[in-house]
XYZ file of C-alpha atoms in Angstrom:
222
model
C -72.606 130.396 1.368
C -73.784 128.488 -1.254
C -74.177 124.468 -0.757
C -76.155 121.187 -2.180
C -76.623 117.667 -1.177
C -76.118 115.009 -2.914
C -79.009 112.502 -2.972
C -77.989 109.046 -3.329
C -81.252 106.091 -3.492
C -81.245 105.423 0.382
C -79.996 108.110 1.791
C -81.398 109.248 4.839
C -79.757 112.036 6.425
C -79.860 114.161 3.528
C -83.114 115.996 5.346
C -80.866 116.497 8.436
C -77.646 117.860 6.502
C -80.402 120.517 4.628
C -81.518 121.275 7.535
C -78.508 122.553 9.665
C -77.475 124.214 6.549
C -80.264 126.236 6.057
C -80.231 127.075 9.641
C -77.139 127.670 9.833
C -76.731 129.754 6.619
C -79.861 131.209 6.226
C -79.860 129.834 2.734
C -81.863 126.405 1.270
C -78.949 124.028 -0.128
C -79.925 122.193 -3.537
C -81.061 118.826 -3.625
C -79.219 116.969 -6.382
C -80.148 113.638 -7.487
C -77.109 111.201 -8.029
C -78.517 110.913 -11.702
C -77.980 114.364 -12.397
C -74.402 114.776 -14.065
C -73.503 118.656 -13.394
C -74.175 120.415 -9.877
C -74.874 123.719 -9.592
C -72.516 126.923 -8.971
C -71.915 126.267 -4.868
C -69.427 126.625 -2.163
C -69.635 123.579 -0.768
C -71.044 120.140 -1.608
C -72.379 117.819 0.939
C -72.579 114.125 0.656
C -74.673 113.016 3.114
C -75.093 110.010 5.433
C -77.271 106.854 4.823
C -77.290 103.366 2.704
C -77.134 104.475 -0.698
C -78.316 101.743 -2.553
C -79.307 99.984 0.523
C -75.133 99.243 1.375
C -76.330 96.183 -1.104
C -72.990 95.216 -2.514
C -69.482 97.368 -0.487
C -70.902 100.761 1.468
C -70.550 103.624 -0.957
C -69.069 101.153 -3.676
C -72.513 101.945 -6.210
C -72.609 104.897 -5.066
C -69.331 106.012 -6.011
C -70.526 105.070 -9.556
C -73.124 107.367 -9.687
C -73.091 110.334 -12.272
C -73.073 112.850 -10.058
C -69.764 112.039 -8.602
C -67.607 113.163 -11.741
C -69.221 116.230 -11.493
C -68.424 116.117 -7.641
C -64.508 115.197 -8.265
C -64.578 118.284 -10.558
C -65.604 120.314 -8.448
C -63.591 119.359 -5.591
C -60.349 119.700 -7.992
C -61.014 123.015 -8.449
C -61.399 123.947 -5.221
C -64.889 123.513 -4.028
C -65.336 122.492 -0.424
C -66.465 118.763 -0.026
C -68.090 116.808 3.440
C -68.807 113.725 3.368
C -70.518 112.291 6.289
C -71.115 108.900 7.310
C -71.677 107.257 4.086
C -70.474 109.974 2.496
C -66.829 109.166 4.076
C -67.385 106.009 2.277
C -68.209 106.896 -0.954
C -64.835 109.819 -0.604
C -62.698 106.355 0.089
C -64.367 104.005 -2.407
C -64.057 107.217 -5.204
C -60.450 107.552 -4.024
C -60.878 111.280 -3.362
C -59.766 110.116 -0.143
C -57.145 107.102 1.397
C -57.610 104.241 2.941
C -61.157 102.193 3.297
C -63.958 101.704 5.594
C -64.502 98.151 7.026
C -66.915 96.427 8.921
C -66.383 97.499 12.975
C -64.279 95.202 14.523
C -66.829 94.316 17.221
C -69.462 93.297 13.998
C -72.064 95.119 15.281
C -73.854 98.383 14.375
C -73.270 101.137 16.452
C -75.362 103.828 17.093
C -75.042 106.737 20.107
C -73.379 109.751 21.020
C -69.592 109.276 20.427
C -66.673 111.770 22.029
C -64.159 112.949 19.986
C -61.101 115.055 20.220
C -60.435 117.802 17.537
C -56.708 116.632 16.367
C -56.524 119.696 13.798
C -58.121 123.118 13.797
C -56.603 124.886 10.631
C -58.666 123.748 8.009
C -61.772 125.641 6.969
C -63.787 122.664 8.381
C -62.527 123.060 12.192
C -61.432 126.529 12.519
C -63.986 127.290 15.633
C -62.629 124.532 17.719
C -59.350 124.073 19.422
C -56.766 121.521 18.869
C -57.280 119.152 21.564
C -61.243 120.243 22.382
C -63.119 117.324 23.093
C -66.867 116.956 21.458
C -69.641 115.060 21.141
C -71.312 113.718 17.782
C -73.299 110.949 17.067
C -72.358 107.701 15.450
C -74.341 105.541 13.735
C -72.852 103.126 11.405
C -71.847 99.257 10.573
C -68.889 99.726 8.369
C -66.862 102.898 9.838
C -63.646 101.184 10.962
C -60.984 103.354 9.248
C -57.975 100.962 7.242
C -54.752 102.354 5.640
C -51.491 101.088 5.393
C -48.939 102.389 7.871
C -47.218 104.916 5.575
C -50.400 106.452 4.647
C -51.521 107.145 7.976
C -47.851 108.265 8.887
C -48.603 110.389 5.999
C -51.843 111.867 6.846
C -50.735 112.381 10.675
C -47.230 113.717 9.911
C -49.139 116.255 7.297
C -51.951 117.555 9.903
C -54.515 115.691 7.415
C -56.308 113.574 10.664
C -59.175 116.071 12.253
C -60.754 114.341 14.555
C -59.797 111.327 16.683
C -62.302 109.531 18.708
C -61.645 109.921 22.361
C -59.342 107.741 24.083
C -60.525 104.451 24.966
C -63.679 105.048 23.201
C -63.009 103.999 19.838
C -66.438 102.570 18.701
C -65.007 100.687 15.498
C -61.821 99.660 15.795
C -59.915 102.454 13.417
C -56.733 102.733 12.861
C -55.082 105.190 15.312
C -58.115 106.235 16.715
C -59.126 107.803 13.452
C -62.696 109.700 12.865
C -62.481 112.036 10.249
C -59.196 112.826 7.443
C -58.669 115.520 5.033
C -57.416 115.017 1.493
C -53.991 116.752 0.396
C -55.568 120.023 -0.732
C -57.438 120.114 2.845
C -60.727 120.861 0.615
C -61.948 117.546 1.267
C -62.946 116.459 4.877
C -64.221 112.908 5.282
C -65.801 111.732 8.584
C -67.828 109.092 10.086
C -69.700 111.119 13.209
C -72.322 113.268 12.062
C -72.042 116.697 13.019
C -75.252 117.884 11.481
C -77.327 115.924 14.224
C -75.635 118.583 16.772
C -76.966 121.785 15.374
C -79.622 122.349 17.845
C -80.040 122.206 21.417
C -83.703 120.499 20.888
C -81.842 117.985 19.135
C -79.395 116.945 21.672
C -76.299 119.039 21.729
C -74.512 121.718 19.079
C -70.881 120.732 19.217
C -71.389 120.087 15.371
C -72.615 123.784 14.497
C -68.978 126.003 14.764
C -68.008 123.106 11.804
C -70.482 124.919 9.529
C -70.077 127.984 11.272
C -66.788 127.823 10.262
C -67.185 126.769 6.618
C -69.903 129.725 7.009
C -67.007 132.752 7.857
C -64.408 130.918 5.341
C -66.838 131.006 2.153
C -69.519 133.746 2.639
């Protein structure tokens, strides 16, 4: 499986997504700059977690601007597999690619530890190797990751299996709608999510409930 990462200024877990790729994979993603206006010939297209451009004016708003993200939507319309993480979830929203927006967390504070979740969907290429209703654990780390939409969208995305992972009950650590941690777009290429699963890739690191999502995307695209 081919992949790259998108490098927006301020990013910082662009190291981590490259490195449970090429763990998981065997295979060194590309770097791209967000400068860069054509990405190479890949499988799947990472954009990672961080502050691109220091979350200076809306989280993912100057981002979304970048170059690089035509060349992204492109790619995604045709097919090509897309995760954003974290700040990547935000620049998916703010780029439209997918609904709603991510707001400030209704308690105003950053958050930032391990955070359960249930797996809502498991037929997409992203969740395949877990089980509908198989709780996890990834880490959250983020100011602005409570998930907004309207209530016909998020009829929409529930009623069309489009919401993969909920946070656990009782444990929302933002204040999203329904629970809501991570959405598809319509053509279920797209997957959008606020934990970061590429933190839990290694047992050294703290768990590996986040390695059957590549593992996955691994035995869909190889």
């Amino acid at each position: 499986m081919k992949s790259a990462v998108v490098v927006f200024p301020a990013s910082n877990c662009d190291r981590d997504a490259a490195v449970a790729l090429e763990a998981i994979t065997g295979t060194k993603p590309h770097m791209v700059w967000h400068g860069d206006s054509e990405l190479p010939e890949v499988d799947l297209i990472v954009l990672p977690g961080g502050f691109s451009y220091g979350d200076y004016l809306r989280c993912g708003a100057m981002a979304g601007q970048s170059h690089i993200m035509r060349a992204v939507k492109e790619k995604a319309e045709a097919g090509v597999r897309v995760l954003g993480i974290c700040n990547g979830f935000q620049v998916l929203t703010e780029t439209h690619m997918l609904p709603g927006v991510l707001m400030r967390n209704a308690g105003l504070k950053f958050v930032c530890r391990p955070q359960a979740l249930e797996v809502v969907e498991s037929q997409s290429d992203f969740t395949r190797n877990y089980e509908a209703g198989q709780r996890v654990v990834f880490p959250v780390a983020h100011g602005e990751g409570n998930y907004f939409a309207d209530d016909e969208t998020l009829d929409r995305l529930e009623g069309e299996g489009r919401v993969v992972f909920k946070y656990a009950k009782g444990e929302n650590p933002n204040g999203s709608a329904r629970d809501i941690a991570g959405i598809l777009n319509e053509k279920r290429n797209v997957l959008g999510l606020m934990p970061h699963p590429e933190r839990v890739c290694d047992p050294l690191l703290g768990g590996t409930d986040g390695k059957a999502l590549f593992e996955g995307l691994l035995e869909t695209l190889a």
